Amino acid sequence: MKVTIDSWFAVATWNWDISDPHCVICMNPFEMPCPQCKYAGEDCAPIQGQCGHHFHMHCIYKWLETHDECPLDRVKWAEKILEDHRGAPVAQVPQ
């Protein structure tokens, strides 16, 4: 018996490799964009603080306009510089 495949559709899913399931500022999962964005992905990447908490990039930028501490533990905000597989920094929050 011979089988011929006429068409094939691949489906892929992805998740950020972080422990927090969602941004506590906007409450959206990290796989979804923050309220300021239209599309999920690297344009709205999660940012991690030295305290270990993660937030959507735009959510924490907005928060830092009026605060200087982590929204969860109130420790002075300092970003943890994350690196890609080559050791290059992937995101930085202006101080």
Short mmCIF file of N, CA and C in Angstrom, two decimals:
data_model
loop_
_atom_site.label_atom_id
_atom_site.label_comp_id
_atom_site.label_asym_id
_atom_site.label_seq_id
_atom_site.Cartn_x
_atom_site.Cartn_y
_atom_site.Cartn_z
N MET A 1 0.84 -1.17 0.00
CA MET A 1 0.00 0.00 0.00
C MET A 1 0.89 1.24 0.00
N LYS A 2 0.63 2.14 -0.90
CA LYS A 2 1.40 3.37 -1.03
C LYS A 2 0.53 4.53 -0.56
N VAL A 3 1.13 5.41 0.25
CA VAL A 3 0.41 6.58 0.77
C VAL A 3 1.08 7.83 0.23
N THR A 4 0.27 8.77 -0.24
CA THR A 4 0.78 10.04 -0.73
C THR A 4 0.20 11.17 0.12
N ILE A 5 1.08 12.04 0.59
CA ILE A 5 0.63 13.20 1.37
C ILE A 5 0.39 14.34 0.40
N ASP A 6 -0.85 14.81 0.34
CA ASP A 6 -1.20 15.90 -0.57
C ASP A 6 -0.84 17.26 0.00
N SER A 7 -1.01 17.43 1.28
CA SER A 7 -0.64 18.70 1.91
C SER A 7 -0.34 18.44 3.38
N TRP A 8 0.43 19.37 3.96
CA TRP A 8 0.83 19.23 5.34
C TRP A 8 0.93 20.61 5.95
N PHE A 9 0.37 20.79 7.12
CA PHE A 9 0.39 22.08 7.80
C PHE A 9 1.06 21.90 9.16
N ALA A 10 2.16 22.59 9.36
CA ALA A 10 2.88 22.50 10.64
C ALA A 10 2.35 23.56 11.60
N VAL A 11 2.30 23.21 12.85
CA VAL A 11 1.88 24.13 13.89
C VAL A 11 2.97 24.15 14.95
N ALA A 12 3.35 25.34 15.36
CA ALA A 12 4.37 25.48 16.39
C ALA A 12 3.85 26.37 17.52
N THR A 13 4.26 26.08 18.71
CA THR A 13 3.94 26.92 19.86
C THR A 13 5.24 27.29 20.56
N TRP A 14 5.20 28.35 21.33
CA TRP A 14 6.38 28.77 22.07
C TRP A 14 5.95 29.37 23.40
N ASN A 15 6.88 29.37 24.32
CA ASN A 15 6.69 29.98 25.63
C ASN A 15 7.99 30.64 26.04
N TRP A 16 7.89 31.71 26.79
CA TRP A 16 9.09 32.30 27.38
C TRP A 16 9.57 31.35 28.46
N ASP A 17 10.87 31.20 28.59
CA ASP A 17 11.46 30.29 29.57
C ASP A 17 11.61 31.02 30.91
N ILE A 18 10.47 31.32 31.56
CA ILE A 18 10.47 32.01 32.84
C ILE A 18 9.46 31.34 33.76
N SER A 19 9.64 31.53 35.05
CA SER A 19 8.78 30.84 36.02
C SER A 19 7.44 31.53 36.24
N ASP A 20 7.38 32.85 36.07
CA ASP A 20 6.12 33.57 36.28
C ASP A 20 5.16 33.32 35.13
N PRO A 21 3.89 32.98 35.41
CA PRO A 21 2.94 32.69 34.33
C PRO A 21 2.39 33.93 33.63
N HIS A 22 2.40 35.08 34.32
CA HIS A 22 1.82 36.29 33.73
C HIS A 22 2.45 37.54 34.35
N CYS A 23 2.26 38.65 33.70
CA CYS A 23 2.72 39.96 34.18
C CYS A 23 1.73 40.43 35.24
N VAL A 24 2.21 40.71 36.44
CA VAL A 24 1.29 41.13 37.51
C VAL A 24 0.86 42.58 37.38
N ILE A 25 1.46 43.33 36.47
CA ILE A 25 1.02 44.71 36.26
C ILE A 25 -0.24 44.72 35.40
N CYS A 26 -0.22 44.01 34.26
CA CYS A 26 -1.39 44.00 33.36
C CYS A 26 -2.21 42.72 33.48
N MET A 27 -1.65 41.69 34.13
CA MET A 27 -2.30 40.39 34.34
C MET A 27 -2.43 39.55 33.06
N ASN A 28 -1.80 39.94 31.96
CA ASN A 28 -1.79 39.13 30.74
C ASN A 28 -0.67 38.09 30.84
N PRO A 29 -0.89 36.89 30.30
CA PRO A 29 0.20 35.92 30.22
C PRO A 29 1.33 36.48 29.35
N PHE A 30 2.55 36.04 29.59
CA PHE A 30 3.69 36.55 28.82
C PHE A 30 3.63 36.14 27.35
N GLU A 31 2.88 35.10 27.02
CA GLU A 31 2.73 34.70 25.63
C GLU A 31 1.80 35.65 24.88
N MET A 32 1.07 36.49 25.60
CA MET A 32 0.20 37.50 25.00
C MET A 32 0.87 38.86 25.17
N PRO A 33 0.54 39.81 24.31
CA PRO A 33 1.15 41.13 24.45
C PRO A 33 0.58 41.89 25.64
N CYS A 34 1.30 42.92 26.06
CA CYS A 34 0.78 43.80 27.09
C CYS A 34 -0.30 44.68 26.46
N PRO A 35 -1.09 45.41 27.25
CA PRO A 35 -2.17 46.23 26.69
C PRO A 35 -1.70 47.30 25.70
N GLN A 36 -0.42 47.69 25.76
CA GLN A 36 0.09 48.71 24.84
C GLN A 36 0.51 48.14 23.49
N CYS A 37 0.66 46.83 23.40
CA CYS A 37 1.15 46.20 22.17
C CYS A 37 0.01 45.53 21.41
N LYS A 38 0.28 45.26 20.14
CA LYS A 38 -0.69 44.53 19.33
C LYS A 38 -0.26 43.10 19.08
N TYR A 39 1.03 42.84 19.16
CA TYR A 39 1.54 41.52 18.83
C TYR A 39 2.48 41.02 19.92
N ALA A 40 2.37 39.76 20.25
CA ALA A 40 3.28 39.15 21.22
C ALA A 40 4.61 38.86 20.55
N GLY A 41 5.61 38.65 21.35
CA GLY A 41 6.92 38.30 20.82
C GLY A 41 8.00 39.18 21.40
N GLU A 42 9.12 39.25 20.70
CA GLU A 42 10.27 39.98 21.21
C GLU A 42 10.05 41.48 21.31
N ASP A 43 9.05 42.03 20.63
CA ASP A 43 8.77 43.46 20.75
C ASP A 43 8.17 43.80 22.10
N CYS A 44 7.73 42.81 22.83
CA CYS A 44 7.18 43.01 24.17
C CYS A 44 7.70 41.89 25.07
N ALA A 45 9.00 41.79 25.14
CA ALA A 45 9.63 40.70 25.89
C ALA A 45 9.50 40.91 27.40
N PRO A 46 9.49 39.82 28.16
CA PRO A 46 9.52 39.96 29.62
C PRO A 46 10.87 40.53 30.08
N ILE A 47 10.82 41.36 31.10
CA ILE A 47 12.02 41.93 31.71
C ILE A 47 12.10 41.36 33.12
N GLN A 48 13.29 40.94 33.53
CA GLN A 48 13.47 40.39 34.87
C GLN A 48 14.26 41.36 35.72
N GLY A 49 13.80 41.56 36.95
CA GLY A 49 14.54 42.38 37.90
C GLY A 49 15.55 41.54 38.66
N GLN A 50 16.49 42.20 39.32
CA GLN A 50 17.45 41.49 40.16
C GLN A 50 16.73 40.69 41.25
N CYS A 51 15.53 41.14 41.61
CA CYS A 51 14.72 40.45 42.63
C CYS A 51 14.14 39.13 42.11
N GLY A 52 14.18 38.92 40.78
CA GLY A 52 13.68 37.68 40.19
C GLY A 52 12.29 37.77 39.59
N HIS A 53 11.61 38.91 39.75
CA HIS A 53 10.26 39.06 39.20
C HIS A 53 10.31 39.49 37.74
N HIS A 54 9.32 39.02 36.96
CA HIS A 54 9.23 39.32 35.53
C HIS A 54 8.01 40.18 35.25
N PHE A 55 8.15 41.07 34.26
CA PHE A 55 7.06 41.94 33.82
C PHE A 55 7.18 42.14 32.32
N HIS A 56 6.06 42.44 31.64
CA HIS A 56 6.17 42.86 30.25
C HIS A 56 7.06 44.10 30.19
N MET A 57 7.84 44.20 29.15
CA MET A 57 8.76 45.32 28.99
C MET A 57 8.03 46.66 29.10
N HIS A 58 6.94 46.82 28.36
CA HIS A 58 6.23 48.11 28.37
C HIS A 58 5.54 48.38 29.71
N CYS A 59 5.08 47.33 30.37
CA CYS A 59 4.43 47.51 31.67
C CYS A 59 5.42 48.04 32.71
N ILE A 60 6.62 47.45 32.75
CA ILE A 60 7.59 47.90 33.75
C ILE A 60 8.15 49.26 33.38
N TYR A 61 8.30 49.55 32.07
CA TYR A 61 8.73 50.91 31.66
C TYR A 61 7.75 51.94 32.20
N LYS A 62 6.47 51.68 32.02
CA LYS A 62 5.42 52.61 32.49
C LYS A 62 5.47 52.74 34.01
N TRP A 63 5.60 51.63 34.71
CA TRP A 63 5.67 51.64 36.17
C TRP A 63 6.87 52.47 36.64
N LEU A 64 8.01 52.31 35.98
CA LEU A 64 9.24 53.00 36.41
C LEU A 64 9.20 54.51 36.14
N GLU A 65 8.23 54.97 35.37
CA GLU A 65 8.08 56.42 35.18
C GLU A 65 7.69 57.11 36.48
N THR A 66 7.01 56.41 37.37
CA THR A 66 6.55 57.02 38.62
C THR A 66 7.04 56.30 39.88
N HIS A 67 7.74 55.20 39.72
CA HIS A 67 8.23 54.43 40.87
C HIS A 67 9.68 54.03 40.59
N ASP A 68 10.40 53.66 41.63
CA ASP A 68 11.76 53.16 41.41
C ASP A 68 11.97 51.79 42.07
N GLU A 69 10.85 51.12 42.38
CA GLU A 69 10.96 49.82 43.03
C GLU A 69 10.12 48.79 42.29
N CYS A 70 10.40 47.52 42.59
CA CYS A 70 9.64 46.41 42.02
C CYS A 70 8.19 46.49 42.51
N PRO A 71 7.21 46.32 41.62
CA PRO A 71 5.81 46.38 42.03
C PRO A 71 5.40 45.29 43.02
N LEU A 72 6.15 44.20 43.09
CA LEU A 72 5.77 43.10 43.98
C LEU A 72 6.40 43.17 45.37
N ASP A 73 7.71 43.39 45.42
CA ASP A 73 8.36 43.34 46.73
C ASP A 73 8.91 44.69 47.19
N ARG A 74 8.72 45.72 46.39
CA ARG A 74 9.12 47.09 46.73
C ARG A 74 10.63 47.26 46.95
N VAL A 75 11.42 46.33 46.43
CA VAL A 75 12.87 46.46 46.45
C VAL A 75 13.25 47.40 45.32
N LYS A 76 14.27 48.25 45.54
CA LYS A 76 14.71 49.18 44.50
C LYS A 76 14.95 48.41 43.21
N TRP A 77 14.35 48.89 42.11
CA TRP A 77 14.41 48.18 40.84
C TRP A 77 15.80 48.21 40.25
N ALA A 78 16.28 47.06 39.87
CA ALA A 78 17.51 46.91 39.10
C ALA A 78 17.27 45.75 38.16
N GLU A 79 17.51 45.99 36.88
CA GLU A 79 17.27 44.94 35.89
C GLU A 79 18.38 43.90 35.92
N LYS A 80 17.97 42.66 35.75
CA LYS A 80 18.93 41.58 35.57
C LYS A 80 19.16 41.47 34.07
N ILE A 81 20.38 41.64 33.64
CA ILE A 81 20.70 41.56 32.22
C ILE A 81 20.67 40.10 31.79
N LEU A 82 19.75 39.78 30.91
CA LEU A 82 19.62 38.42 30.39
C LEU A 82 20.48 38.28 29.16
N GLU A 83 20.99 37.09 28.93
CA GLU A 83 21.85 36.84 27.78
C GLU A 83 21.24 35.78 26.88
N ASP A 84 21.53 35.92 25.58
CA ASP A 84 21.07 34.90 24.64
C ASP A 84 22.08 33.74 24.64
N HIS A 85 21.88 32.79 23.76
CA HIS A 85 22.73 31.60 23.73
C HIS A 85 24.19 31.91 23.39
N ARG A 86 24.46 33.11 22.84
CA ARG A 86 25.84 33.50 22.52
C ARG A 86 26.48 34.32 23.63
N GLY A 87 25.70 34.63 24.69
CA GLY A 87 26.22 35.44 25.78
C GLY A 87 26.03 36.93 25.57
N ALA A 88 25.25 37.31 24.55
CA ALA A 88 25.00 38.73 24.27
C ALA A 88 23.78 39.20 25.06
N PRO A 89 23.80 40.44 25.59
CA PRO A 89 22.62 40.95 26.30
C PRO A 89 21.41 41.00 25.37
N VAL A 90 20.23 40.68 25.90
CA VAL A 90 19.03 40.66 25.06
C VAL A 90 18.09 41.83 25.32
N ALA A 91 18.17 42.47 26.47
CA ALA A 91 17.28 43.61 26.75
C ALA A 91 17.84 44.43 27.90
N GLN A 92 17.58 45.73 27.86
CA GLN A 92 17.99 46.61 28.94
C GLN A 92 16.90 47.63 29.18
N VAL A 93 16.62 47.90 30.44
CA VAL A 93 15.67 48.94 30.81
C VAL A 93 16.47 50.18 31.14
N PRO A 94 16.12 51.34 30.55
CA PRO A 94 16.84 52.56 30.89
C PRO A 94 16.70 52.87 32.38
N GLN A 95 17.79 53.27 33.00
CA GLN A 95 17.77 53.62 34.43
C GLN A 95 17.55 55.09 34.62
#
